[in-house]
XYZ file of C-alpha atoms in Angstrom:
565
model
C 129.059 112.342 77.813
C 129.344 111.577 81.628
C 129.715 107.617 82.460
C 131.114 107.673 86.168
C 132.207 104.061 86.881
C 132.632 104.797 90.261
C 129.119 105.139 91.398
C 126.771 102.309 90.545
C 123.723 102.160 92.527
C 123.392 99.488 94.737
C 119.792 98.247 93.943
C 118.167 94.851 92.503
C 117.019 97.090 89.751
C 120.710 97.530 88.075
C 122.909 94.476 87.620
C 126.311 96.002 88.409
C 129.292 94.615 86.526
C 132.901 93.980 87.045
C 135.156 96.432 87.142
C 138.793 94.149 96.639
C 140.031 92.536 102.702
C 141.947 89.842 104.800
C 140.658 88.396 108.086
C 137.242 86.681 108.828
C 135.101 89.871 107.973
C 136.816 90.542 104.828
C 134.465 93.246 103.462
C 135.505 95.613 105.774
C 139.149 96.932 105.450
C 141.339 98.256 108.058
C 144.613 99.321 107.107
C 147.518 99.913 109.423
C 150.916 101.324 108.713
C 153.142 99.547 106.582
C 156.707 100.420 106.120
C 158.057 101.495 102.920
C 159.608 98.908 100.325
C 163.296 98.872 99.302
C 163.005 96.259 96.269
C 162.655 92.422 96.326
C 159.648 90.356 96.708
C 156.245 92.043 97.042
C 154.973 91.926 100.657
C 152.089 89.310 101.305
C 148.705 90.695 100.858
C 149.559 93.859 99.439
C 146.937 95.537 97.755
C 147.932 98.974 95.867
C 145.189 100.934 98.418
C 147.640 103.154 99.626
C 149.460 102.682 102.983
C 149.201 104.127 106.338
C 152.343 105.468 107.612
C 153.810 107.670 110.240
C 153.538 111.454 109.115
C 156.116 113.928 108.440
C 157.484 115.853 111.307
C 155.806 119.050 110.029
C 152.434 119.715 108.463
C 149.975 122.268 107.752
C 147.614 122.562 110.646
C 149.527 124.744 113.236
C 147.277 123.882 116.138
C 147.204 119.967 115.920
C 149.404 117.802 117.656
C 151.915 115.201 115.976
C 149.618 112.152 115.189
C 150.962 108.559 115.350
C 149.955 106.262 112.528
C 146.529 106.569 111.553
C 144.189 103.223 110.475
C 142.200 103.562 107.366
C 138.924 102.067 107.273
C 136.639 101.719 104.058
C 132.726 101.565 103.812
C 130.749 99.030 102.473
C 127.353 97.806 102.078
C 127.632 95.636 105.402
C 129.496 95.645 108.414
C 129.920 92.428 111.166
C 130.807 93.595 114.601
C 130.789 90.996 117.028
C 127.209 89.242 116.732
C 125.445 91.819 114.856
C 125.365 92.267 111.301
C 124.379 95.507 109.785
C 123.188 95.238 106.154
C 122.214 98.207 103.860
C 119.423 97.584 101.916
C 118.219 99.562 98.477
C 114.926 98.762 99.254
C 114.383 99.121 103.015
C 117.549 101.020 104.584
C 119.653 99.623 107.620
C 118.797 96.142 108.613
C 120.214 94.799 111.872
C 120.871 91.038 112.158
C 121.689 88.817 115.274
C 124.151 86.275 114.198
C 124.995 84.598 117.482
C 123.489 81.570 116.497
C 124.207 81.806 112.655
C 122.093 79.203 111.677
C 119.253 80.979 113.164
C 119.845 84.518 112.314
C 117.291 86.770 113.805
C 116.057 90.414 112.536
C 116.427 92.680 115.339
C 115.275 95.864 113.342
C 115.242 97.844 110.292
C 115.965 101.879 110.234
C 114.411 103.330 106.695
C 116.632 105.710 105.013
C 115.486 108.420 103.157
C 117.566 107.852 100.055
C 119.667 105.009 98.296
C 122.060 103.637 100.944
C 125.740 103.276 99.837
C 128.120 102.809 102.861
C 128.159 102.094 106.525
C 130.587 102.330 109.344
C 130.276 101.124 112.880
C 132.417 102.751 115.499
C 131.719 101.365 118.874
C 128.022 101.946 119.567
C 127.793 104.319 116.680
C 126.941 103.518 113.144
C 127.334 106.176 110.106
C 125.309 105.460 107.355
C 126.135 107.319 103.788
C 123.134 107.794 101.732
C 122.721 109.238 98.226
C 119.461 110.555 96.299
C 120.924 109.819 93.083
C 120.238 106.136 92.093
C 122.486 105.490 89.240
C 124.571 108.509 87.713
C 126.448 105.974 85.364
C 124.007 105.787 82.536
C 125.884 102.871 81.283
C 124.729 100.051 83.488
C 122.435 97.066 82.860
C 119.060 98.559 82.157
C 120.137 101.545 84.125
C 118.793 104.771 84.100
C 120.570 108.383 84.382
C 119.981 109.733 87.862
C 121.536 113.095 87.711
C 118.155 114.496 87.801
C 117.308 113.605 91.416
C 114.622 115.396 93.125
C 115.743 118.613 94.958
C 119.267 117.833 93.213
C 122.218 115.635 94.343
C 122.386 115.249 97.893
C 124.567 112.869 100.158
C 123.672 112.282 103.445
C 125.560 111.147 106.702
C 123.110 109.801 109.372
C 124.582 109.187 112.866
C 122.797 106.259 114.482
C 123.161 104.946 117.996
C 123.272 101.278 117.860
C 124.268 100.521 121.340
C 120.897 98.504 121.415
C 120.641 97.217 117.671
C 117.053 96.434 118.594
C 115.958 99.886 119.047
C 118.499 102.310 116.846
C 118.256 106.114 117.190
C 119.446 108.637 114.911
C 121.558 111.504 116.770
C 122.367 113.530 114.090
C 122.505 114.142 110.160
C 124.986 115.971 108.063
C 124.611 116.840 104.332
C 126.905 117.393 101.453
C 125.439 118.763 98.340
C 126.438 116.391 95.766
C 126.595 112.802 94.828
C 128.440 110.499 97.156
C 131.745 109.020 94.971
C 133.562 107.563 97.891
C 134.608 107.937 101.660
C 136.993 106.844 104.324
C 137.687 106.993 108.103
C 141.169 107.843 109.012
C 141.940 107.986 112.451
C 138.843 109.647 113.958
C 137.750 111.758 110.741
C 135.282 110.578 108.084
C 136.417 112.123 104.760
C 133.473 112.237 101.991
C 134.080 112.954 98.446
C 130.929 113.898 96.108
C 130.325 115.666 93.037
C 127.549 118.583 93.135
C 124.260 118.319 91.332
C 125.541 120.188 88.319
C 128.685 118.043 87.771
C 130.837 121.389 87.877
C 132.585 120.597 91.170
C 134.439 117.970 93.153
C 134.037 118.063 96.781
C 135.832 116.739 99.827
C 134.489 117.126 103.167
C 135.935 115.977 106.805
C 133.899 114.992 109.699
C 134.841 114.318 113.108
C 133.482 111.081 114.397
C 135.491 111.117 117.721
C 132.124 112.256 119.690
C 128.810 111.202 117.941
C 126.841 113.401 119.998
C 128.601 116.372 118.327
C 129.149 115.165 115.045
C 130.127 118.099 112.684
C 131.926 119.019 109.617
C 135.308 119.863 110.204
C 136.389 121.350 106.678
C 135.528 121.277 103.025
C 137.581 122.046 99.806
C 135.890 122.227 96.370
C 137.361 122.229 92.736
C 136.210 122.145 89.357
C 134.924 118.765 88.066
C 134.102 119.812 84.766
C 132.091 117.040 83.373
C 134.914 114.398 83.366
C 133.927 111.579 80.765
C 135.310 108.342 83.092
C 134.706 109.279 86.391
C 136.163 110.160 90.039
C 138.719 107.634 91.880
C 140.723 107.907 95.117
C 143.550 106.844 96.606
C 143.941 107.400 100.402
C 146.892 107.156 102.789
C 147.077 108.562 106.368
C 148.498 111.630 104.755
C 146.792 111.951 101.379
C 143.798 111.884 99.544
C 144.746 111.894 95.966
C 141.657 112.444 93.625
C 141.854 111.224 90.268
C 139.673 112.961 87.659
C 139.701 111.019 84.437
C 138.427 112.096 81.083
C 139.851 114.056 78.004
C 141.516 117.043 77.474
C 137.971 118.730 76.544
C 137.229 118.089 80.351
C 140.336 119.578 81.372
C 139.671 122.897 79.836
C 135.705 122.537 80.215
C 135.176 122.818 76.238
C 132.834 120.115 75.117
C 132.620 121.515 71.781
C 136.065 122.429 69.630
C 138.918 121.157 71.429
C 140.601 117.663 70.562
C 139.598 114.819 72.453
C 142.886 113.281 74.110
C 142.775 111.080 77.041
C 143.943 112.534 80.128
C 143.857 112.193 83.907
C 144.154 115.099 86.522
C 145.356 114.459 89.633
C 144.769 116.519 92.980
C 145.937 116.039 96.088
C 144.490 116.798 99.506
C 146.484 117.054 102.560
C 144.798 115.294 105.397
C 147.598 114.959 107.489
C 146.346 116.823 110.411
C 144.629 114.000 112.508
C 141.766 116.845 113.615
C 140.543 117.188 109.888
C 141.898 120.183 108.506
C 142.201 120.181 104.532
C 144.583 121.516 102.484
C 144.338 121.326 98.773
C 147.676 120.953 96.837
C 148.810 121.528 93.329
C 146.954 119.739 90.664
C 148.895 117.570 88.045
C 148.118 115.726 84.724
C 148.933 112.744 83.372
C 148.552 111.577 79.927
C 145.974 108.643 79.579
C 143.153 107.468 81.495
C 143.176 105.729 85.097
C 140.178 103.661 84.919
C 139.763 102.788 89.056
C 141.713 103.322 92.264
C 143.530 99.916 91.919
C 145.638 101.996 89.036
C 146.864 104.189 91.746
C 149.457 104.093 94.404
C 151.208 106.584 96.627
C 153.638 105.168 99.521
C 154.480 107.886 101.934
C 157.423 105.805 103.019
C 159.158 105.765 99.689
C 157.770 108.987 98.832
C 156.484 107.959 95.369
C 153.189 108.208 93.518
C 152.529 105.875 90.655
C 149.580 105.532 87.945
C 149.090 103.135 85.390
C 147.188 104.934 82.395
C 145.503 103.729 79.337
C 145.818 106.011 76.400
C 142.491 105.385 75.133
C 139.359 105.603 77.219
C 137.127 104.465 74.124
C 137.843 100.755 74.772
C 139.718 100.219 71.887
C 143.582 99.951 71.311
C 145.882 102.378 71.893
C 148.526 101.777 74.422
C 149.134 102.847 78.250
C 151.931 103.815 80.478
C 153.040 103.556 84.107
C 154.437 106.554 85.334
C 155.939 107.807 88.675
C 155.961 111.006 90.408
C 157.613 112.501 93.454
C 155.353 112.990 96.701
C 152.162 115.173 95.525
C 152.731 118.257 97.778
C 151.036 121.241 98.880
C 153.055 123.755 97.651
C 154.094 122.528 94.041
C 153.476 119.915 91.778
C 155.310 116.620 91.961
C 158.182 116.111 89.557
C 157.870 113.028 87.129
C 160.479 110.392 88.049
C 160.118 108.006 85.418
C 157.735 106.244 82.989
C 157.223 103.391 81.033
C 155.094 102.819 77.943
C 153.347 99.749 76.599
C 153.483 98.695 73.176
C 151.004 99.753 70.735
C 147.877 97.531 70.870
C 147.589 97.134 74.675
C 144.570 98.344 76.519
C 144.622 98.348 80.268
C 141.998 96.072 81.954
C 143.577 95.605 85.544
C 146.165 97.148 87.669
C 147.726 96.207 91.102
C 150.344 97.488 93.020
C 152.660 95.332 95.549
C 155.575 96.763 96.631
C 157.879 98.037 93.992
C 156.043 95.655 91.649
C 153.196 96.693 89.164
C 150.802 94.030 87.893
C 148.936 95.328 84.716
C 146.711 93.297 82.624
C 145.952 94.323 79.148
C 143.609 93.493 76.135
C 145.241 92.978 72.825
C 142.346 94.387 70.640
C 143.980 93.419 67.475
C 144.086 89.694 68.127
C 141.498 88.971 70.885
C 142.262 86.641 73.674
C 144.765 85.347 75.322
C 145.693 88.615 77.001
C 148.812 89.355 78.533
C 149.504 90.224 82.366
C 152.756 92.144 82.372
C 155.281 92.458 85.698
C 156.680 95.899 85.853
C 159.077 96.975 88.717
C 159.865 100.547 90.029
C 162.614 99.704 92.530
C 164.286 102.508 90.802
C 161.881 105.092 90.513
C 163.555 106.774 87.548
C 163.971 103.765 85.411
C 160.906 101.103 85.727
C 161.222 98.176 83.943
C 159.620 95.355 82.745
C 160.351 91.991 84.326
C 158.095 89.222 82.569
C 154.665 88.353 81.300
C 152.300 85.482 80.947
C 149.053 84.962 78.810
C 145.949 84.881 80.260
C 143.107 82.857 78.729
C 140.527 85.346 78.735
C 140.126 88.983 80.051
C 140.952 90.329 83.519
C 138.958 92.736 85.626
C 140.827 92.625 88.767
C 144.159 91.567 89.922
C 144.726 90.412 93.565
C 148.397 90.189 94.824
C 148.730 87.265 97.219
C 152.335 87.124 98.160
C 154.099 84.967 95.688
C 150.844 84.598 94.298
C 148.755 86.463 91.796
C 145.058 85.921 91.576
C 142.765 87.239 88.698
C 138.985 87.629 88.180
C 137.496 88.366 84.603
C 135.874 86.625 82.008
C 137.184 83.449 80.484
C 135.901 83.158 76.898
C 138.385 82.141 74.675
C 137.559 84.156 71.592
C 134.228 83.003 71.269
C 132.053 85.814 71.821
C 132.529 89.825 72.396
C 134.686 89.257 75.643
C 137.470 89.081 73.655
C 138.933 92.063 71.294
C 137.218 95.151 72.963
C 139.519 96.683 75.471
C 138.693 98.204 78.772
C 135.562 98.144 80.504
C 133.196 96.901 77.800
C 133.996 93.281 78.659
C 132.415 93.727 82.083
C 129.759 96.033 81.345
C 128.292 93.778 78.866
C 129.026 90.794 81.260
C 130.301 88.693 78.254
C 131.292 85.085 78.789
C 131.604 82.978 81.885
C 133.320 84.236 84.894
C 137.166 83.123 85.370
C 139.601 83.230 88.332
C 143.113 82.541 87.267
C 146.132 81.753 89.704
C 149.738 82.519 88.794
C 152.972 81.981 90.360
C 154.774 85.276 90.539
C 157.915 84.361 92.522
C 160.089 84.874 89.725
C 159.084 88.299 88.226
C 160.950 87.571 85.153
C 159.281 84.204 84.697
C 155.521 84.556 86.147
C 153.640 81.151 85.169
C 149.638 80.366 85.232
C 149.145 77.782 87.333
C 145.291 77.017 87.487
C 142.255 78.512 85.952
C 138.750 77.923 86.744
C 135.496 79.046 84.988
C 132.088 79.138 86.084
C 128.533 80.953 85.327
C 126.682 81.291 82.020
C 127.050 83.077 78.849
C 126.439 86.515 80.285
C 127.882 86.566 83.964
C 128.701 89.560 86.452
C 129.259 90.475 89.921
C 127.016 93.393 91.776
C 129.969 95.686 92.418
C 131.682 98.324 90.703
C 135.093 97.995 89.987
C 136.318 99.960 92.842
C 134.381 97.584 95.253
C 135.411 94.266 93.608
C 137.635 93.419 96.432
C 134.804 93.448 98.864
C 132.960 91.015 96.996
C 135.672 89.111 95.479
C 136.909 87.381 98.775
C 140.235 85.678 98.938
C 140.057 83.820 102.452
C 143.748 82.710 102.850
C 143.241 81.165 106.375
C 140.318 78.938 104.729
C 141.974 78.057 101.612
C 138.981 79.377 99.805
C 137.567 81.997 97.359
C 134.072 83.366 97.591
C 132.389 84.998 94.464
C 128.827 86.018 94.795
C 127.744 86.307 91.053
C 124.746 85.907 88.569
C 123.910 85.079 85.056
C 122.260 87.815 83.345
C 119.337 87.109 80.642
C 119.684 89.781 78.323
C 116.363 88.783 76.541
C 114.270 89.439 79.811
C 112.461 92.378 80.479
C 112.659 92.193 84.211
C 115.598 92.924 86.375
C 115.877 89.363 88.025
C 119.094 87.587 87.284
C 118.762 84.246 85.364
C 120.869 82.685 88.144
C 122.293 84.145 91.199
C 124.613 82.202 93.349
C 127.846 82.366 95.710
C 130.577 80.239 94.134
C 133.405 78.345 96.200
C 136.691 78.035 94.734
C 139.408 76.161 96.839
C 142.627 77.930 96.778
C 145.699 75.861 97.186
C 149.664 76.812 96.727
C 149.461 75.793 93.116
C 146.045 75.241 91.901
C 142.338 76.294 92.103
C 139.952 73.956 92.386
C 136.032 74.567 91.417
C 133.695 73.482 94.215
C 129.719 73.969 94.458
C 127.603 77.016 94.062
C 124.555 77.920 96.023
C 121.558 79.443 94.480
C 120.310 82.696 96.043
C 116.910 83.951 95.936
C 117.446 87.631 94.737
C 120.444 89.740 93.514
C 123.232 88.330 95.713
C 125.356 91.156 96.757
C 127.950 90.070 99.108
C 128.966 86.641 100.612
C 131.574 86.133 103.696
C 132.388 83.893 106.688
C 130.652 84.060 110.000
C 132.105 81.677 112.418
C 132.259 78.243 110.367
C 129.251 79.059 108.106
C 128.942 81.355 105.069
C 126.378 84.405 105.161
C 125.181 85.859 101.673
C 122.614 88.751 101.312
C 120.612 90.431 98.679
C 117.751 92.950 99.009
C 115.476 90.296 99.525
C 116.963 87.841 101.861
C 119.944 86.874 104.145
C 121.071 83.373 103.557
C 123.233 81.176 105.801
C 125.682 78.493 103.930
C 126.686 75.107 105.444
C 130.087 74.512 103.754
C 131.203 71.622 105.614
C 130.989 69.887 102.154
C 132.474 72.513 99.661
C 131.268 70.251 96.548
C 127.613 70.250 97.702
C 127.285 73.364 100.313
C 123.616 73.648 101.222
C 121.105 76.595 102.380
C 121.298 76.137 106.557
C 118.842 78.911 107.052
C 117.278 81.845 105.439
C 116.085 85.084 106.795
C 113.667 87.112 104.551
C 113.687 90.941 104.591
């Protein structure tokens, strides 16, 4: 069975369930260097996404110069640059919108794409649009269909587009990777693209130089066996390493789908990207016992030199325990050394993980008891002896954790045991969209005694968010400077034969130091995909339309303008 959780189709035909940026345009993440940690309180805004730090004095490429810290950018389905908003529509391709007067948005142009658009980057006057002809390789999505038999095989395409004049964009060049897109990053001036080939046999990692758009070419590629892993491929990216997690079971590891014993396992493959010019060196793979469910369950900090992962010992969504493992830095010459580990008690199943400095926050589902579920705070100040500091009960099931300085914010489902939102373990809660959505606020100043401060519930009996687990931080926006959380969501009608959600809206939540306050929600025409601040308003969009929200009165926000695509 192939259920790759990392690549849900971004289309109105598939409702994508729950499975993460700061500043005015929080949908586009840019990371700079951060120093290593030495213990103590978690740094504000730490996310567990890895960090960009100065590389070591020696590295693999003999003809490269010693680089300084390299920024890390993530692609998304939109990008706001100045007063131009770039939106990827699964129906029409690249839409370019002038938001100079945000309450009177103007569609400048539309550039169709040949296949399903997945991610966009904009560098100066150049846009890089990543598409794939595989609509939905998950097969487990809401009313989804398996897309591995894409016409002509799975292809990831990168189009280089001159957007110096957004009204008349022109394609400068194209590169193709023979596989379905799993994820990508731009590190420095190199675009790294990770895919799985059409047969499902190999994972592909390729690098492209975006420093000169007119000569956009592939720099290097490394391939290694994928082996039909059950869960999927997830990335941890820093300025020096891409660590690819292939998660599934021991049958996947030995490529035996018949007689072997099914034991959950994750294979980690480190790729050295220290060379600022794009050279790739595959390191020695290593294995952890258990399943990494998403990117948030991994963290590599080059400054401290440790790699950490939280793994659930059961991939079926039932009880089975889990563990935090700590390794030395993944190398290109030898497998890293296990420094320490900490097992969870039997009966817990990991549903969400976040790293913040030496702290590790883990939410788990106690299948035998149902809700409430615990959030535990672990500490790796001494990598060889990770310890549990404290825990707090959560009235529901968490799908995503957001460290926010002395606060921890969670997103999940809020049922108190009245539906199948409780007691089913990782993944299935979100997949089924069971119960109302819930956002919780915790005080983690004292890690030994974390406290639940506030919780708000909203949505219908089956609510979800149109983002895969790896992209939740891009859809669930925590805007500290505005004291606001934005949650675009939809209520699913399981009896409907159409793909139209019963309700689609952007929910406003006030974020205060000690509380959350549920404010208004603005209905949207279509499956709302993202919502984010532009000037003093909020813009939300779907494949059908762009919506401008006047949030002057947060209790009764209104639609100030709408632009049909």
